[in-house]
Amino acid sequence: MSAGEFVPIGVSLVGLRQAAVSCRGCRLAAQDGVRTVFSAGDPLARLALVGEQPGDVEDRRGIPFVGPAGQLLDRALADAGIPRADVYVTNAVKHFRFRQEAPGTRRIHVTPDLEHLEACKPWLLAELGIVDPAVVVLLGATAVRSLLGPELRVTRDRGRLIPRPTWPDEPARVHLAWWLITTHPSAVLRTPDRDAAYAALVADLRVATAALTG
Ligand code: URA
Ligand code: SF4
């Protein structure tokens, strides 16, 4: 299964977003009460951020990174000198994957599998192709796994500019220059030494913003 057949060719970002509403490219869309959470932010942004998948709050509001992790991310972006409104924010997977003990109880996040990443990747490549940012920041291991594959590691490879890879199926328009790996804001929230983890996230984001001006 893949989103490929649902992704329209030659449309704007608005057209992509509209088509993504009815994507059935993997089984996540068949879960009860979920919707496609596409992206947010500036469609002309020079900096794009890719997370994992929408969480519970994002699914309910239909906007990526608006829950606790999103609030931390907003603060980190501001501290790195770039307002959230100036960046493009999206996720490797556009549907919330969760488990639930019983209907009506709390929906618990489940990490997407490789099959979901592969299925949803056509949306990601299409949107990055249209936005065409200069730098793409990968927030955490899932985004890295989706776009750069298993060779790169968050802890080992974070915080430095990585020349962009090429994909056999890449859209013709993509000519973004750099990738940068950093930690996921949810990981910062879970770390015992949250202040140090937050400072490291901000430092990484500063490397990305410096690449925009430099
Ligand atoms: N975590 C993510 O990776 N993405 C979101 O949109 C929210 C939380
Ligand atoms: Fe389509 Fe992605 Fe949702 Fe799967 S997660 S149904 S591929 S939008």
PDB file of C-alpha atoms and ligand atoms in Angstrom:
ATOM      1  CA  MET A   1       0.000   0.000   0.000  1.00  0.00           C
ATOM      2  CA  SER A   2       1.138   3.535  -0.703  1.00  0.00           C
ATOM      3  CA  ALA A   3      -0.110   7.091  -0.925  1.00  0.00           C
ATOM      4  CA  GLY A   4       1.369   7.251  -4.424  1.00  0.00           C
ATOM      5  CA  GLU A   5      -1.901   6.813  -6.280  1.00  0.00           C
ATOM      6  CA  PHE A   6      -3.572   9.517  -4.165  1.00  0.00           C
ATOM      7  CA  VAL A   7      -0.932  12.208  -4.721  1.00  0.00           C
ATOM      8  CA  PRO A   8      -1.947  14.506  -7.590  1.00  0.00           C
ATOM      9  CA  ILE A   9       0.718  15.679 -10.020  1.00  0.00           C
ATOM     10  CA  GLY A  10       1.224  19.340 -10.933  1.00  0.00           C
ATOM     11  CA  VAL A  11      -0.890  20.857  -8.168  1.00  0.00           C
ATOM     12  CA  SER A  12      -0.133  23.538  -5.600  1.00  0.00           C
ATOM     13  CA  LEU A  13       0.311  22.878  -1.909  1.00  0.00           C
ATOM     14  CA  VAL A  14      -3.387  23.634  -1.455  1.00  0.00           C
ATOM     15  CA  GLY A  15      -4.211  20.938  -4.008  1.00  0.00           C
ATOM     16  CA  LEU A  16      -1.983  18.444  -2.213  1.00  0.00           C
ATOM     17  CA  ARG A  17      -3.579  19.251   1.125  1.00  0.00           C
ATOM     18  CA  GLN A  18      -7.073  18.772  -0.295  1.00  0.00           C
ATOM     19  CA  ALA A  19      -6.184  15.441  -1.880  1.00  0.00           C
ATOM     20  CA  ALA A  20      -4.531  14.177   1.317  1.00  0.00           C
ATOM     21  CA  VAL A  21      -7.864  14.401   3.145  1.00  0.00           C
ATOM     22  CA  SER A  22      -9.070  11.286   1.357  1.00  0.00           C
ATOM     23  CA  CYS A  23      -5.774   9.333   1.286  1.00  0.00           C
ATOM     24  CA  ARG A  24      -6.162   5.632   1.981  1.00  0.00           C
ATOM     25  CA  GLY A  25      -2.543   4.802   1.258  1.00  0.00           C
ATOM     26  CA  CYS A  26      -2.119   2.734   4.417  1.00  0.00           C
ATOM     27  CA  ARG A  27      -4.259   1.243   7.167  1.00  0.00           C
ATOM     28  CA  LEU A  28      -3.860   4.174   9.563  1.00  0.00           C
ATOM     29  CA  ALA A  29      -6.692   6.058   7.858  1.00  0.00           C
ATOM     30  CA  ALA A  30      -9.064   3.205   8.755  1.00  0.00           C
ATOM     31  CA  GLN A  31      -8.717   3.803  12.504  1.00  0.00           C
ATOM     32  CA  ASP A  32     -11.854   5.235  14.102  1.00  0.00           C
ATOM     33  CA  GLY A  33     -12.086   8.995  14.465  1.00  0.00           C
ATOM     34  CA  VAL A  34      -8.833  10.051  12.828  1.00  0.00           C
ATOM     35  CA  ARG A  35      -8.128  12.511  10.071  1.00  0.00           C
ATOM     36  CA  THR A  36      -5.256  13.517   7.842  1.00  0.00           C
ATOM     37  CA  VAL A  37      -3.069  16.143   9.510  1.00  0.00           C
ATOM     38  CA  PHE A  38      -1.168  17.650   6.627  1.00  0.00           C
ATOM     39  CA  SER A  39       1.144  20.558   7.385  1.00  0.00           C
ATOM     40  CA  ALA A  40       1.252  24.102   8.722  1.00  0.00           C
ATOM     41  CA  GLY A  41       3.291  27.214   8.283  1.00  0.00           C
ATOM     42  CA  ASP A  42       4.748  29.249   5.470  1.00  0.00           C
ATOM     43  CA  PRO A  43       4.475  27.535   2.057  1.00  0.00           C
ATOM     44  CA  LEU A  44       7.394  29.680   0.891  1.00  0.00           C
ATOM     45  CA  ALA A  45       9.555  28.888   3.917  1.00  0.00           C
ATOM     46  CA  ARG A  46      13.286  28.388   3.497  1.00  0.00           C
ATOM     47  CA  LEU A  47      13.327  26.165   6.575  1.00  0.00           C
ATOM     48  CA  ALA A  48      11.144  23.046   6.812  1.00  0.00           C
ATOM     49  CA  LEU A  49      10.761  20.816   9.860  1.00  0.00           C
ATOM     50  CA  VAL A  50       9.710  17.166   9.627  1.00  0.00           C
ATOM     51  CA  GLY A  51       8.359  15.366  12.706  1.00  0.00           C
ATOM     52  CA  GLU A  52       7.033  11.864  13.179  1.00  0.00           C
ATOM     53  CA  GLN A  53       3.236  11.790  13.085  1.00  0.00           C
ATOM     54  CA  PRO A  54       0.418  13.861  14.567  1.00  0.00           C
ATOM     55  CA  GLY A  55      -0.371  13.164  18.202  1.00  0.00           C
ATOM     56  CA  ASP A  56      -3.710  13.127  19.976  1.00  0.00           C
ATOM     57  CA  VAL A  57      -4.036  16.931  20.156  1.00  0.00           C
ATOM     58  CA  GLU A  58      -2.873  17.372  16.564  1.00  0.00           C
ATOM     59  CA  ASP A  59      -5.426  14.834  15.354  1.00  0.00           C
ATOM     60  CA  ARG A  60      -8.239  16.583  17.175  1.00  0.00           C
ATOM     61  CA  ARG A  61      -7.222  20.018  15.872  1.00  0.00           C
ATOM     62  CA  GLY A  62      -6.005  18.955  12.430  1.00  0.00           C
ATOM     63  CA  ILE A  63      -2.757  20.921  12.765  1.00  0.00           C
ATOM     64  CA  PRO A  64       0.763  19.476  13.303  1.00  0.00           C
ATOM     65  CA  PHE A  65       2.792  20.276  16.428  1.00  0.00           C
ATOM     66  CA  VAL A  66       0.148  22.062  18.498  1.00  0.00           C
ATOM     67  CA  GLY A  67       0.298  19.752  21.569  1.00  0.00           C
ATOM     68  CA  PRO A  68       2.941  19.744  24.329  1.00  0.00           C
ATOM     69  CA  ALA A  69       5.795  18.845  21.938  1.00  0.00           C
ATOM     70  CA  GLY A  70       4.663  21.582  19.579  1.00  0.00           C
ATOM     71  CA  GLN A  71       4.692  24.181  22.322  1.00  0.00           C
ATOM     72  CA  LEU A  72       8.239  23.233  23.224  1.00  0.00           C
ATOM     73  CA  LEU A  73       9.184  23.383  19.551  1.00  0.00           C
ATOM     74  CA  ASP A  74       7.679  26.868  19.192  1.00  0.00           C
ATOM     75  CA  ARG A  75       9.763  28.082  22.117  1.00  0.00           C
ATOM     76  CA  ALA A  76      12.931  26.440  20.763  1.00  0.00           C
ATOM     77  CA  LEU A  77      12.406  28.034  17.346  1.00  0.00           C
ATOM     78  CA  ALA A  78      11.928  31.443  18.927  1.00  0.00           C
ATOM     79  CA  ASP A  79      15.088  30.947  20.999  1.00  0.00           C
ATOM     80  CA  ALA A  80      16.942  29.970  17.820  1.00  0.00           C
ATOM     81  CA  GLY A  81      15.848  33.235  16.229  1.00  0.00           C
ATOM     82  CA  ILE A  82      13.126  32.084  13.845  1.00  0.00           C
ATOM     83  CA  PRO A  83       9.412  32.420  14.569  1.00  0.00           C
ATOM     84  CA  ARG A  84       7.241  29.367  14.005  1.00  0.00           C
ATOM     85  CA  ALA A  85       5.171  31.309  11.464  1.00  0.00           C
ATOM     86  CA  ASP A  86       8.244  31.614   9.218  1.00  0.00           C
ATOM     87  CA  VAL A  87       8.875  27.866   8.914  1.00  0.00           C
ATOM     88  CA  TYR A  88       7.047  25.001   7.236  1.00  0.00           C
ATOM     89  CA  VAL A  89       6.086  22.188   9.610  1.00  0.00           C
ATOM     90  CA  THR A  90       5.052  18.696   8.579  1.00  0.00           C
ATOM     91  CA  ASN A  91       5.297  15.030   9.587  1.00  0.00           C
ATOM     92  CA  ALA A  92       6.675  11.825   8.068  1.00  0.00           C
ATOM     93  CA  VAL A  93       3.269  10.196   8.578  1.00  0.00           C
ATOM     94  CA  LYS A  94       0.030  12.165   8.249  1.00  0.00           C
ATOM     95  CA  HIS A  95      -2.273  10.026  10.420  1.00  0.00           C
ATOM     96  CA  PHE A  96      -2.072   9.510  14.197  1.00  0.00           C
ATOM     97  CA  ARG A  97      -1.251   5.864  15.003  1.00  0.00           C
ATOM     98  CA  PHE A  98      -2.531   4.883  18.432  1.00  0.00           C
ATOM     99  CA  ARG A  99      -3.837   2.107  20.653  1.00  0.00           C
ATOM    100  CA  GLN A 100      -6.703   2.334  23.054  1.00  0.00           C
ATOM    101  CA  GLU A 101      -7.710   0.071  25.940  1.00  0.00           C
ATOM    102  CA  ALA A 102     -11.404   0.671  25.278  1.00  0.00           C
ATOM    103  CA  PRO A 103     -13.498   3.114  23.235  1.00  0.00           C
ATOM    104  CA  GLY A 104     -13.536   6.528  24.869  1.00  0.00           C
ATOM    105  CA  THR A 105     -10.315   5.975  26.845  1.00  0.00           C
ATOM    106  CA  ARG A 106      -7.038   7.781  26.264  1.00  0.00           C
ATOM    107  CA  ARG A 107      -5.449   7.253  22.857  1.00  0.00           C
ATOM    108  CA  ILE A 108      -1.863   6.117  23.347  1.00  0.00           C
ATOM    109  CA  HIS A 109       0.761   6.974  20.717  1.00  0.00           C
ATOM    110  CA  VAL A 110       2.245   4.031  18.786  1.00  0.00           C
ATOM    111  CA  THR A 111       5.384   4.627  16.701  1.00  0.00           C
ATOM    112  CA  PRO A 112       4.715   4.162  12.992  1.00  0.00           C
ATOM    113  CA  ASP A 113       6.303   1.161  11.280  1.00  0.00           C
ATOM    114  CA  LEU A 114       8.491   1.262   8.201  1.00  0.00           C
ATOM    115  CA  GLU A 115       5.468   0.300   6.075  1.00  0.00           C
ATOM    116  CA  HIS A 116       3.650   3.469   7.209  1.00  0.00           C
ATOM    117  CA  LEU A 117       6.716   5.622   6.543  1.00  0.00           C
ATOM    118  CA  GLU A 118       7.098   4.189   3.066  1.00  0.00           C
ATOM    119  CA  ALA A 119       3.377   4.499   2.354  1.00  0.00           C
ATOM    120  CA  CYS A 120       3.239   8.151   3.394  1.00  0.00           C
ATOM    121  CA  LYS A 121       6.536   9.269   1.858  1.00  0.00           C
ATOM    122  CA  PRO A 122       5.006  10.320  -1.493  1.00  0.00           C
ATOM    123  CA  TRP A 123       3.185  13.140   0.347  1.00  0.00           C
ATOM    124  CA  LEU A 124       6.387  14.230   2.029  1.00  0.00           C
ATOM    125  CA  LEU A 125       8.415  14.284  -1.174  1.00  0.00           C
ATOM    126  CA  ALA A 126       5.626  16.064  -3.036  1.00  0.00           C
ATOM    127  CA  GLU A 127       5.224  18.795  -0.417  1.00  0.00           C
ATOM    128  CA  LEU A 128       8.984  19.311  -0.026  1.00  0.00           C
ATOM    129  CA  GLY A 129       9.173  19.506  -3.808  1.00  0.00           C
ATOM    130  CA  ILE A 130       6.670  22.363  -3.846  1.00  0.00           C
ATOM    131  CA  VAL A 131       7.911  24.277  -0.787  1.00  0.00           C
ATOM    132  CA  ASP A 132      11.509  23.719  -1.881  1.00  0.00           C
ATOM    133  CA  PRO A 133      13.166  24.849   1.353  1.00  0.00           C
ATOM    134  CA  ALA A 134      16.890  25.512   1.645  1.00  0.00           C
ATOM    135  CA  VAL A 135      17.206  23.466   4.843  1.00  0.00           C
ATOM    136  CA  VAL A 136      15.135  20.543   6.125  1.00  0.00           C
ATOM    137  CA  VAL A 137      15.373  19.774   9.832  1.00  0.00           C
ATOM    138  CA  LEU A 138      14.542  16.183  10.745  1.00  0.00           C
ATOM    139  CA  LEU A 139      13.086  15.980  14.239  1.00  0.00           C
ATOM    140  CA  GLY A 140      13.945  12.576  15.672  1.00  0.00           C
ATOM    141  CA  ALA A 141      14.548   9.040  14.481  1.00  0.00           C
ATOM    142  CA  THR A 142      11.316   8.482  12.558  1.00  0.00           C
ATOM    143  CA  ALA A 143      11.836  11.451  10.225  1.00  0.00           C
ATOM    144  CA  VAL A 144      15.444  10.338   9.727  1.00  0.00           C
ATOM    145  CA  ARG A 145      14.363   6.797   8.959  1.00  0.00           C
ATOM    146  CA  SER A 146      11.795   8.002   6.459  1.00  0.00           C
ATOM    147  CA  LEU A 147      13.976  10.414   4.513  1.00  0.00           C
ATOM    148  CA  LEU A 148      17.584   9.394   5.068  1.00  0.00           C
ATOM    149  CA  GLY A 149      17.327   5.676   5.842  1.00  0.00           C
ATOM    150  CA  PRO A 150      18.831   3.501   8.556  1.00  0.00           C
ATOM    151  CA  GLU A 151      22.475   4.587   8.275  1.00  0.00           C
ATOM    152  CA  LEU A 152      22.087   7.872  10.111  1.00  0.00           C
ATOM    153  CA  ARG A 153      21.605   8.134  13.874  1.00  0.00           C
ATOM    154  CA  VAL A 154      20.148  11.043  15.816  1.00  0.00           C
ATOM    155  CA  THR A 155      22.686  10.938  18.649  1.00  0.00           C
ATOM    156  CA  ARG A 156      25.716  10.493  16.389  1.00  0.00           C
ATOM    157  CA  ASP A 157      24.740  12.639  13.408  1.00  0.00           C
ATOM    158  CA  ARG A 158      22.747  15.498  14.913  1.00  0.00           C
ATOM    159  CA  GLY A 159      23.545  19.179  14.704  1.00  0.00           C
ATOM    160  CA  ARG A 160      25.540  19.317  11.490  1.00  0.00           C
ATOM    161  CA  LEU A 161      24.551  20.143   7.945  1.00  0.00           C
ATOM    162  CA  ILE A 162      24.294  17.069   5.744  1.00  0.00           C
ATOM    163  CA  PRO A 163      24.250  17.416   1.942  1.00  0.00           C
ATOM    164  CA  ARG A 164      20.947  16.323   0.551  1.00  0.00           C
ATOM    165  CA  PRO A 165      20.497  12.764  -0.655  1.00  0.00           C
ATOM    166  CA  THR A 166      18.917  11.881  -3.984  1.00  0.00           C
ATOM    167  CA  TRP A 167      16.058   9.459  -4.350  1.00  0.00           C
ATOM    168  CA  PRO A 168      15.194   7.484  -7.449  1.00  0.00           C
ATOM    169  CA  ASP A 169      11.579   8.697  -7.149  1.00  0.00           C
ATOM    170  CA  GLU A 170      12.266  12.298  -6.247  1.00  0.00           C
ATOM    171  CA  PRO A 171      10.180  15.086  -7.743  1.00  0.00           C
ATOM    172  CA  ALA A 172      12.034  17.046 -10.395  1.00  0.00           C
ATOM    173  CA  ARG A 173      11.669  20.338  -8.548  1.00  0.00           C
ATOM    174  CA  VAL A 174      13.428  19.361  -5.346  1.00  0.00           C
ATOM    175  CA  HIS A 175      16.754  21.123  -5.110  1.00  0.00           C
ATOM    176  CA  LEU A 176      16.976  21.794  -1.407  1.00  0.00           C
ATOM    177  CA  ALA A 177      20.505  22.028  -0.225  1.00  0.00           C
ATOM    178  CA  TRP A 178      20.857  20.791   3.329  1.00  0.00           C
ATOM    179  CA  TRP A 179      19.468  18.435   5.935  1.00  0.00           C
ATOM    180  CA  LEU A 180      19.988  18.675   9.631  1.00  0.00           C
ATOM    181  CA  ILE A 181      19.144  16.018  12.203  1.00  0.00           C
ATOM    182  CA  THR A 182      18.120  16.919  15.713  1.00  0.00           C
ATOM    183  CA  THR A 183      16.223  15.423  18.609  1.00  0.00           C
ATOM    184  CA  HIS A 184      12.431  15.235  18.677  1.00  0.00           C
ATOM    185  CA  PRO A 185      10.816  17.777  21.032  1.00  0.00           C
ATOM    186  CA  SER A 186       8.874  14.903  22.692  1.00  0.00           C
ATOM    187  CA  ALA A 187      12.224  13.310  23.560  1.00  0.00           C
ATOM    188  CA  VAL A 188      13.268  16.569  25.203  1.00  0.00           C
ATOM    189  CA  LEU A 189      10.101  16.441  27.322  1.00  0.00           C
ATOM    190  CA  ARG A 190      10.914  12.864  28.413  1.00  0.00           C
ATOM    191  CA  THR A 191      14.621  13.414  29.192  1.00  0.00           C
ATOM    192  CA  PRO A 192      15.566  13.670  32.889  1.00  0.00           C
ATOM    193  CA  ASP A 193      17.942  16.554  32.151  1.00  0.00           C
ATOM    194  CA  ARG A 194      15.399  18.539  30.214  1.00  0.00           C
ATOM    195  CA  ASP A 195      17.315  21.833  30.325  1.00  0.00           C
ATOM    196  CA  ALA A 196      20.401  20.335  28.680  1.00  0.00           C
ATOM    197  CA  ALA A 197      18.304  18.523  26.064  1.00  0.00           C
ATOM    198  CA  TYR A 198      16.415  21.732  25.311  1.00  0.00           C
ATOM    199  CA  ALA A 199      19.643  23.726  24.986  1.00  0.00           C
ATOM    200  CA  ALA A 200      20.999  21.098  22.570  1.00  0.00           C
ATOM    201  CA  LEU A 201      17.831  21.325  20.462  1.00  0.00           C
ATOM    202  CA  VAL A 202      18.106  25.122  20.297  1.00  0.00           C
ATOM    203  CA  ALA A 203      21.812  24.875  19.400  1.00  0.00           C
ATOM    204  CA  ASP A 204      20.978  22.501  16.526  1.00  0.00           C
ATOM    205  CA  LEU A 205      18.212  24.786  15.281  1.00  0.00           C
ATOM    206  CA  ARG A 206      20.676  27.676  15.315  1.00  0.00           C
ATOM    207  CA  VAL A 207      22.957  25.713  12.959  1.00  0.00           C
ATOM    208  CA  ALA A 208      19.991  25.394  10.607  1.00  0.00           C
ATOM    209  CA  THR A 209      19.032  29.078  10.793  1.00  0.00           C
ATOM    210  CA  ALA A 210      22.673  30.137  10.326  1.00  0.00           C
ATOM    211  CA  ALA A 211      22.735  28.139   7.088  1.00  0.00           C
ATOM    212  CA  LEU A 212      19.848  30.250   5.805  1.00  0.00           C
ATOM    213  CA  THR A 213      21.720  33.498   6.231  1.00  0.00           C
ATOM    214  CA  GLY A 214      25.230  32.227   5.603  1.00  0.00           C
TER     215      GLY A 214
HETATM  216  N1  URA B   1       4.959  14.916  17.296  1.00  0.00           N
HETATM  217  C1  URA B   1       5.215  14.926  15.988  1.00  0.00           C
HETATM  218  O1  URA B   1       6.154  14.315  15.526  1.00  0.00           O
HETATM  219  N2  URA B   1       4.433  15.624  15.197  1.00  0.00           N
HETATM  220  C2  URA B   1       3.394  16.333  15.628  1.00  0.00           C
HETATM  221  O2  URA B   1       2.733  16.958  14.815  1.00  0.00           O
HETATM  222  C3  URA B   1       3.130  16.319  17.012  1.00  0.00           C
HETATM  223  C4  URA B   1       3.917  15.599  17.833  1.00  0.00           C
HETATM  224 FE1  SF4 B   2      -2.241   8.128   3.592  1.00  0.00          FE
HETATM  225 FE2  SF4 B   2      -0.163   8.744   5.105  1.00  0.00          FE
HETATM  226 FE3  SF4 B   2      -2.567   8.626   6.187  1.00  0.00          FE
HETATM  227 FE4  SF4 B   2      -1.354   6.390   5.480  1.00  0.00          FE
HETATM  228  S1  SF4 B   2      -0.691   7.831   7.069  1.00  0.00           S
HETATM  229  S2  SF4 B   2      -3.493   6.932   5.010  1.00  0.00           S
HETATM  230  S3  SF4 B   2      -0.270   7.060   3.607  1.00  0.00           S
HETATM  231  S4  SF4 B   2      -1.902  10.098   4.643  1.00  0.00           S
END
